[in-house]
Amino acid sequence: MTLFFPDNTVLVNFAHIRQISVLEGLLQGRGRWVSSVAAECERSAELVQLEDLKNVPEILGVPIRSDRAERVDARAIQIRLRAPGDPSGRSFGESETIAVIVRRQLDAMFLTDDRGAIDYLAVGHPEIKVFRTTDLLALAVRVGSFSAEDAVAHLAVLRERRRTRMPDSTFLRLLN
């Protein structure tokens, strides 16, 4: 059974468009998260416009706590994901998620918009599939969670809030 591990970026994006329930439906009870992503989500939920994130623990359950080896791996991965000048905690949620999936050899998909994490997995672990927020929006249209028009409107909200730069034309190609 494939598990789905979202990072905080994807969770925040779905909160911005007020579609956490749609994300829950897409995960089909197979969503999981690691401790650092749960902590990031909890901090994000303090913002008024992201209050829907308070429901995420019910969806993703008890966070997976990484062991010592996984934390060491996560720090090494984090160094590769961070850009010069990034804060020291940047990308740790993505790094911890990757370390847990790899170390435990989980059948998992990573839900992230983090370009560094996507590139890292494409080269180092191509067996781990990645879905971006826009992929999930397209999937929601395919399974009937909302219409293509609604998805384009959600994409516009994400663009307005500088959460994505994907143009409608590129997104509409995902639907085919």
PDB file of N, CA, C and O in Angstrom, residues 8-63:
ATOM      1  N   ASN A   8       5.017  20.596   4.349  1.00  0.00           N
ATOM      2  CA  ASN A   8       4.186  21.694   4.821  1.00  0.00           C
ATOM      3  C   ASN A   8       3.735  22.613   3.690  1.00  0.00           C
ATOM      4  O   ASN A   8       2.648  23.179   3.743  1.00  0.00           O
ATOM      5  N   THR A   9       4.537  22.749   2.654  1.00  0.00           N
ATOM      6  CA  THR A   9       4.169  23.620   1.538  1.00  0.00           C
ATOM      7  C   THR A   9       2.862  23.170   0.901  1.00  0.00           C
ATOM      8  O   THR A   9       1.971  23.982   0.638  1.00  0.00           O
ATOM      9  N   VAL A  10       2.737  21.896   0.648  1.00  0.00           N
ATOM     10  CA  VAL A  10       1.509  21.361   0.044  1.00  0.00           C
ATOM     11  C   VAL A  10       0.330  21.563   0.994  1.00  0.00           C
ATOM     12  O   VAL A  10      -0.757  21.973   0.574  1.00  0.00           O
ATOM     13  N   LEU A  11       0.547  21.305   2.271  1.00  0.00           N
ATOM     14  CA  LEU A  11      -0.528  21.494   3.250  1.00  0.00           C
ATOM     15  C   LEU A  11      -0.975  22.954   3.287  1.00  0.00           C
ATOM     16  O   LEU A  11      -2.172  23.253   3.268  1.00  0.00           O
ATOM     17  N   VAL A  12      -0.014  23.872   3.311  1.00  0.00           N
ATOM     18  CA  VAL A  12      -0.331  25.299   3.333  1.00  0.00           C
ATOM     19  C   VAL A  12      -1.066  25.705   2.054  1.00  0.00           C
ATOM     20  O   VAL A  12      -2.027  26.478   2.098  1.00  0.00           O
ATOM     21  N   ASN A  13      -0.632  25.172   0.925  1.00  0.00           N
ATOM     22  CA  ASN A  13      -1.315  25.506  -0.333  1.00  0.00           C
ATOM     23  C   ASN A  13      -2.778  25.093  -0.292  1.00  0.00           C
ATOM     24  O   ASN A  13      -3.663  25.857  -0.705  1.00  0.00           O
ATOM     25  N   PHE A  14      -3.051  23.898   0.192  1.00  0.00           N
ATOM     26  CA  PHE A  14      -4.447  23.449   0.264  1.00  0.00           C
ATOM     27  C   PHE A  14      -5.238  24.247   1.299  1.00  0.00           C
ATOM     28  O   PHE A  14      -6.440  24.467   1.129  1.00  0.00           O
ATOM     29  N   ALA A  15      -4.572  24.722   2.348  1.00  0.00           N
ATOM     30  CA  ALA A  15      -5.252  25.590   3.318  1.00  0.00           C
ATOM     31  C   ALA A  15      -5.572  26.948   2.685  1.00  0.00           C
ATOM     32  O   ALA A  15      -6.649  27.500   2.919  1.00  0.00           O
ATOM     33  N   HIS A  16      -4.650  27.483   1.889  1.00  0.00           N
ATOM     34  CA  HIS A  16      -4.893  28.770   1.221  1.00  0.00           C
ATOM     35  C   HIS A  16      -6.127  28.721   0.335  1.00  0.00           C
ATOM     36  O   HIS A  16      -6.859  29.704   0.237  1.00  0.00           O
ATOM     37  N   ILE A  17      -6.356  27.591  -0.312  1.00  0.00           N
ATOM     38  CA  ILE A  17      -7.523  27.490  -1.199  1.00  0.00           C
ATOM     39  C   ILE A  17      -8.719  26.838  -0.494  1.00  0.00           C
ATOM     40  O   ILE A  17      -9.734  26.561  -1.125  1.00  0.00           O
ATOM     41  N   ARG A  18      -8.546  26.603   0.810  1.00  0.00           N
ATOM     42  CA  ARG A  18      -9.610  26.051   1.659  1.00  0.00           C
ATOM     43  C   ARG A  18     -10.129  24.709   1.130  1.00  0.00           C
ATOM     44  O   ARG A  18     -11.330  24.474   1.060  1.00  0.00           O
ATOM     45  N   GLN A  19      -9.166  23.840   0.776  1.00  0.00           N
ATOM     46  CA  GLN A  19      -9.516  22.533   0.218  1.00  0.00           C
ATOM     47  C   GLN A  19      -8.806  21.386   0.946  1.00  0.00           C
ATOM     48  O   GLN A  19      -8.469  20.370   0.344  1.00  0.00           O
ATOM     49  N   ILE A  20      -8.590  21.545   2.250  1.00  0.00           N
ATOM     50  CA  ILE A  20      -7.968  20.471   3.037  1.00  0.00           C
ATOM     51  C   ILE A  20      -8.803  19.204   2.932  1.00  0.00           C
ATOM     52  O   ILE A  20      -8.263  18.096   2.845  1.00  0.00           O
ATOM     53  N   SER A  21     -10.121  19.334   2.876  1.00  0.00           N
ATOM     54  CA  SER A  21     -10.979  18.140   2.778  1.00  0.00           C
ATOM     55  C   SER A  21     -10.759  17.413   1.451  1.00  0.00           C
ATOM     56  O   SER A  21     -10.837  16.179   1.392  1.00  0.00           O
ATOM     57  N   VAL A  22     -10.489  18.155   0.382  1.00  0.00           N
ATOM     58  CA  VAL A  22     -10.191  17.512  -0.905  1.00  0.00           C
ATOM     59  C   VAL A  22      -8.870  16.762  -0.812  1.00  0.00           C
ATOM     60  O   VAL A  22      -8.771  15.620  -1.261  1.00  0.00           O
ATOM     61  N   LEU A  23      -7.870  17.373  -0.200  1.00  0.00           N
ATOM     62  CA  LEU A  23      -6.588  16.682  -0.005  1.00  0.00           C
ATOM     63  C   LEU A  23      -6.808  15.407   0.812  1.00  0.00           C
ATOM     64  O   LEU A  23      -6.281  14.346   0.463  1.00  0.00           O
ATOM     65  N   GLU A  24      -7.607  15.499   1.846  1.00  0.00           N
ATOM     66  CA  GLU A  24      -7.911  14.318   2.661  1.00  0.00           C
ATOM     67  C   GLU A  24      -8.512  13.204   1.803  1.00  0.00           C
ATOM     68  O   GLU A  24      -8.118  12.040   1.912  1.00  0.00           O
ATOM     69  N   GLY A  25      -9.437  13.553   0.923  1.00  0.00           N
ATOM     70  CA  GLY A  25     -10.041  12.555   0.034  1.00  0.00           C
ATOM     71  C   GLY A  25      -9.022  11.929  -0.900  1.00  0.00           C
ATOM     72  O   GLY A  25      -9.053  10.719  -1.149  1.00  0.00           O
ATOM     73  N   LEU A  26      -8.098  12.737  -1.414  1.00  0.00           N
ATOM     74  CA  LEU A  26      -7.072  12.212  -2.321  1.00  0.00           C
ATOM     75  C   LEU A  26      -6.126  11.243  -1.605  1.00  0.00           C
ATOM     76  O   LEU A  26      -5.644  10.288  -2.200  1.00  0.00           O
ATOM     77  N   LEU A  27      -5.880  11.495  -0.321  1.00  0.00           N
ATOM     78  CA  LEU A  27      -4.951  10.642   0.440  1.00  0.00           C
ATOM     79  C   LEU A  27      -5.574   9.296   0.820  1.00  0.00           C
ATOM     80  O   LEU A  27      -4.857   8.354   1.137  1.00  0.00           O
ATOM     81  N   GLN A  28      -6.873   9.201   0.799  1.00  0.00           N
ATOM     82  CA  GLN A  28      -7.593   7.946   1.056  1.00  0.00           C
ATOM     83  C   GLN A  28      -7.133   7.224   2.324  1.00  0.00           C
ATOM     84  O   GLN A  28      -6.978   6.001   2.341  1.00  0.00           O
ATOM     85  N   GLY A  29      -6.872   7.992   3.375  1.00  0.00           N
ATOM     86  CA  GLY A  29      -6.463   7.392   4.643  1.00  0.00           C
ATOM     87  C   GLY A  29      -5.024   6.917   4.667  1.00  0.00           C
ATOM     88  O   GLY A  29      -4.599   6.283   5.637  1.00  0.00           O
ATOM     89  N   ARG A  30      -4.261   7.219   3.617  1.00  0.00           N
ATOM     90  CA  ARG A  30      -2.871   6.740   3.547  1.00  0.00           C
ATOM     91  C   ARG A  30      -1.851   7.872   3.691  1.00  0.00           C
ATOM     92  O   ARG A  30      -0.693   7.721   3.347  1.00  0.00           O
ATOM     93  N   GLY A  31      -2.304   9.011   4.212  1.00  0.00           N
ATOM     94  CA  GLY A  31      -1.396  10.126   4.444  1.00  0.00           C
ATOM     95  C   GLY A  31      -0.601   9.926   5.722  1.00  0.00           C
ATOM     96  O   GLY A  31      -1.127   9.436   6.723  1.00  0.00           O
ATOM     97  N   ARG A  32       0.658  10.294   5.673  1.00  0.00           N
ATOM     98  CA  ARG A  32       1.549  10.213   6.837  1.00  0.00           C
ATOM     99  C   ARG A  32       2.420  11.459   6.848  1.00  0.00           C
ATOM    100  O   ARG A  32       2.571  12.135   5.841  1.00  0.00           O
ATOM    101  N   TRP A  33       3.027  11.734   7.983  1.00  0.00           N
ATOM    102  CA  TRP A  33       3.962  12.849   8.071  1.00  0.00           C
ATOM    103  C   TRP A  33       4.991  12.593   9.132  1.00  0.00           C
ATOM    104  O   TRP A  33       4.819  11.724   9.986  1.00  0.00           O
ATOM    105  N   VAL A  34       6.078  13.328   9.046  1.00  0.00           N
ATOM    106  CA  VAL A  34       7.157  13.223  10.020  1.00  0.00           C
ATOM    107  C   VAL A  34       7.033  14.362  11.021  1.00  0.00           C
ATOM    108  O   VAL A  34       6.322  15.346  10.786  1.00  0.00           O
ATOM    109  N   SER A  35       7.740  14.245  12.132  1.00  0.00           N
ATOM    110  CA  SER A  35       7.625  15.210  13.234  1.00  0.00           C
ATOM    111  C   SER A  35       7.910  16.645  12.823  1.00  0.00           C
ATOM    112  O   SER A  35       7.211  17.564  13.246  1.00  0.00           O
ATOM    113  N   SER A  36       8.943  16.845  12.019  1.00  0.00           N
ATOM    114  CA  SER A  36       9.291  18.229  11.661  1.00  0.00           C
ATOM    115  C   SER A  36       8.214  18.863  10.785  1.00  0.00           C
ATOM    116  O   SER A  36       7.937  20.064  10.923  1.00  0.00           O
ATOM    117  N   VAL A  37       7.583  18.106   9.916  1.00  0.00           N
ATOM    118  CA  VAL A  37       6.495  18.644   9.098  1.00  0.00           C
ATOM    119  C   VAL A  37       5.292  18.941   9.993  1.00  0.00           C
ATOM    120  O   VAL A  37       4.635  19.986   9.835  1.00  0.00           O
ATOM    121  N   ALA A  38       5.019  18.076  10.952  1.00  0.00           N
ATOM    122  CA  ALA A  38       3.910  18.322  11.883  1.00  0.00           C
ATOM    123  C   ALA A  38       4.154  19.612  12.672  1.00  0.00           C
ATOM    124  O   ALA A  38       3.228  20.418  12.856  1.00  0.00           O
ATOM    125  N   ALA A  39       5.388  19.834  13.105  1.00  0.00           N
ATOM    126  CA  ALA A  39       5.715  21.054  13.851  1.00  0.00           C
ATOM    127  C   ALA A  39       5.577  22.292  12.964  1.00  0.00           C
ATOM    128  O   ALA A  39       5.045  23.320  13.398  1.00  0.00           O
ATOM    129  N   GLU A  40       6.029  22.201  11.723  1.00  0.00           N
ATOM    130  CA  GLU A  40       5.879  23.323  10.779  1.00  0.00           C
ATOM    131  C   GLU A  40       4.395  23.628  10.560  1.00  0.00           C
ATOM    132  O   GLU A  40       3.985  24.791  10.531  1.00  0.00           O
ATOM    133  N   CYS A  41       3.612  22.585  10.385  1.00  0.00           N
ATOM    134  CA  CYS A  41       2.177  22.738  10.151  1.00  0.00           C
ATOM    135  C   CYS A  41       1.510  23.394  11.356  1.00  0.00           C
ATOM    136  O   CYS A  41       0.662  24.284  11.195  1.00  0.00           O
ATOM    137  N   GLU A  42       1.891  22.996  12.537  1.00  0.00           N
ATOM    138  CA  GLU A  42       1.321  23.582  13.754  1.00  0.00           C
ATOM    139  C   GLU A  42       1.626  25.077  13.822  1.00  0.00           C
ATOM    140  O   GLU A  42       0.744  25.882  14.152  1.00  0.00           O
ATOM    141  N   ARG A  43       2.854  25.458  13.477  1.00  0.00           N
ATOM    142  CA  ARG A  43       3.210  26.894  13.462  1.00  0.00           C
ATOM    143  C   ARG A  43       2.416  27.636  12.384  1.00  0.00           C
ATOM    144  O   ARG A  43       1.920  28.734  12.604  1.00  0.00           O
ATOM    145  N   SER A  44       2.276  27.021  11.213  1.00  0.00           N
ATOM    146  CA  SER A  44       1.529  27.656  10.118  1.00  0.00           C
ATOM    147  C   SER A  44       0.058  27.835  10.476  1.00  0.00           C
ATOM    148  O   SER A  44      -0.571  28.814  10.072  1.00  0.00           O
ATOM    149  N   ALA A  45      -0.498  26.906  11.238  1.00  0.00           N
ATOM    150  CA  ALA A  45      -1.921  26.939  11.598  1.00  0.00           C
ATOM    151  C   ALA A  45      -2.261  28.128  12.497  1.00  0.00           C
ATOM    152  O   ALA A  45      -3.436  28.475  12.644  1.00  0.00           O
ATOM    153  N   GLU A  46      -1.241  28.761  13.063  1.00  0.00           N
ATOM    154  CA  GLU A  46      -1.482  29.925  13.916  1.00  0.00           C
ATOM    155  C   GLU A  46      -1.902  31.146  13.100  1.00  0.00           C
ATOM    156  O   GLU A  46      -2.451  32.091  13.648  1.00  0.00           O
ATOM    157  N   LEU A  47      -1.652  31.138  11.795  1.00  0.00           N
ATOM    158  CA  LEU A  47      -2.052  32.250  10.939  1.00  0.00           C
ATOM    159  C   LEU A  47      -3.537  32.136  10.620  1.00  0.00           C
ATOM    160  O   LEU A  47      -4.032  31.055  10.297  1.00  0.00           O
ATOM    161  N   VAL A  48      -4.239  33.242  10.715  1.00  0.00           N
ATOM    162  CA  VAL A  48      -5.699  33.234  10.545  1.00  0.00           C
ATOM    163  C   VAL A  48      -6.112  32.618   9.212  1.00  0.00           C
ATOM    164  O   VAL A  48      -7.005  31.777   9.161  1.00  0.00           O
ATOM    165  N   GLN A  49      -5.461  32.998   8.115  1.00  0.00           N
ATOM    166  CA  GLN A  49      -5.873  32.486   6.802  1.00  0.00           C
ATOM    167  C   GLN A  49      -5.536  31.010   6.612  1.00  0.00           C
ATOM    168  O   GLN A  49      -5.961  30.407   5.636  1.00  0.00           O
ATOM    169  N   LEU A  50      -4.791  30.423   7.552  1.00  0.00           N
ATOM    170  CA  LEU A  50      -4.409  29.010   7.429  1.00  0.00           C
ATOM    171  C   LEU A  50      -4.992  28.157   8.553  1.00  0.00           C
ATOM    172  O   LEU A  50      -4.513  27.058   8.822  1.00  0.00           O
ATOM    173  N   GLU A  51      -6.041  28.629   9.172  1.00  0.00           N
ATOM    174  CA  GLU A  51      -6.622  27.920  10.310  1.00  0.00           C
ATOM    175  C   GLU A  51      -7.109  26.514   9.969  1.00  0.00           C
ATOM    176  O   GLU A  51      -7.205  25.655  10.846  1.00  0.00           O
ATOM    177  N   ASP A  52      -7.387  26.240   8.686  1.00  0.00           N
ATOM    178  CA  ASP A  52      -7.814  24.890   8.284  1.00  0.00           C
ATOM    179  C   ASP A  52      -6.734  23.854   8.571  1.00  0.00           C
ATOM    180  O   ASP A  52      -7.022  22.654   8.640  1.00  0.00           O
ATOM    181  N   LEU A  53      -5.494  24.306   8.737  1.00  0.00           N
ATOM    182  CA  LEU A  53      -4.402  23.366   9.041  1.00  0.00           C
ATOM    183  C   LEU A  53      -4.589  22.697  10.402  1.00  0.00           C
ATOM    184  O   LEU A  53      -3.985  21.655  10.654  1.00  0.00           O
ATOM    185  N   LYS A  54      -5.422  23.258  11.246  1.00  0.00           N
ATOM    186  CA  LYS A  54      -5.660  22.658  12.564  1.00  0.00           C
ATOM    187  C   LYS A  54      -6.307  21.277  12.433  1.00  0.00           C
ATOM    188  O   LYS A  54      -6.243  20.469  13.346  1.00  0.00           O
ATOM    189  N   ASN A  55      -6.916  20.986  11.278  1.00  0.00           N
ATOM    190  CA  ASN A  55      -7.553  19.685  11.047  1.00  0.00           C
ATOM    191  C   ASN A  55      -6.587  18.626  10.521  1.00  0.00           C
ATOM    192  O   ASN A  55      -6.938  17.449  10.468  1.00  0.00           O
ATOM    193  N   VAL A  56      -5.401  19.039  10.117  1.00  0.00           N
ATOM    194  CA  VAL A  56      -4.462  18.111   9.478  1.00  0.00           C
ATOM    195  C   VAL A  56      -4.029  16.959  10.393  1.00  0.00           C
ATOM    196  O   VAL A  56      -3.923  15.819   9.922  1.00  0.00           O
ATOM    197  N   PRO A  57      -3.793  17.182  11.698  1.00  0.00           N
ATOM    198  CA  PRO A  57      -3.412  16.031  12.535  1.00  0.00           C
ATOM    199  C   PRO A  57      -4.431  14.894  12.515  1.00  0.00           C
ATOM    200  O   PRO A  57      -4.062  13.725  12.582  1.00  0.00           O
ATOM    201  N   GLU A  58      -5.711  15.226  12.368  1.00  0.00           N
ATOM    202  CA  GLU A  58      -6.736  14.182  12.279  1.00  0.00           C
ATOM    203  C   GLU A  58      -6.597  13.390  10.980  1.00  0.00           C
ATOM    204  O   GLU A  58      -6.957  12.215  10.923  1.00  0.00           O
ATOM    205  N   ILE A  59      -6.083  14.036   9.947  1.00  0.00           N
ATOM    206  CA  ILE A  59      -5.951  13.405   8.635  1.00  0.00           C
ATOM    207  C   ILE A  59      -4.682  12.565   8.543  1.00  0.00           C
ATOM    208  O   ILE A  59      -4.698  11.452   8.017  1.00  0.00           O
ATOM    209  N   LEU A  60      -3.573  13.101   9.067  1.00  0.00           N
ATOM    210  CA  LEU A  60      -2.271  12.440   8.899  1.00  0.00           C
ATOM    211  C   LEU A  60      -1.850  11.612  10.107  1.00  0.00           C
ATOM    212  O   LEU A  60      -0.877  10.862  10.023  1.00  0.00           O
ATOM    213  N   GLY A  61      -2.546  11.745  11.207  1.00  0.00           N
ATOM    214  CA  GLY A  61      -2.269  10.923  12.380  1.00  0.00           C
ATOM    215  C   GLY A  61      -1.035  11.352  13.165  1.00  0.00           C
ATOM    216  O   GLY A  61      -0.520  12.455  13.004  1.00  0.00           O
ATOM    217  N   VAL A  62      -0.584  10.442  13.988  1.00  0.00           N
ATOM    218  CA  VAL A  62       0.577  10.694  14.842  1.00  0.00           C
ATOM    219  C   VAL A  62       1.816  10.804  13.960  1.00  0.00           C
ATOM    220  O   VAL A  62       2.063   9.929  13.122  1.00  0.00           O
ATOM    221  N   PRO A  63       2.590  11.872  14.127  1.00  0.00           N
ATOM    222  CA  PRO A  63       3.785  12.024  13.290  1.00  0.00           C
ATOM    223  C   PRO A  63       4.798  10.901  13.514  1.00  0.00           C
ATOM    224  O   PRO A  63       4.961  10.405  14.637  1.00  0.00           O
TER     225      PRO A  63
END
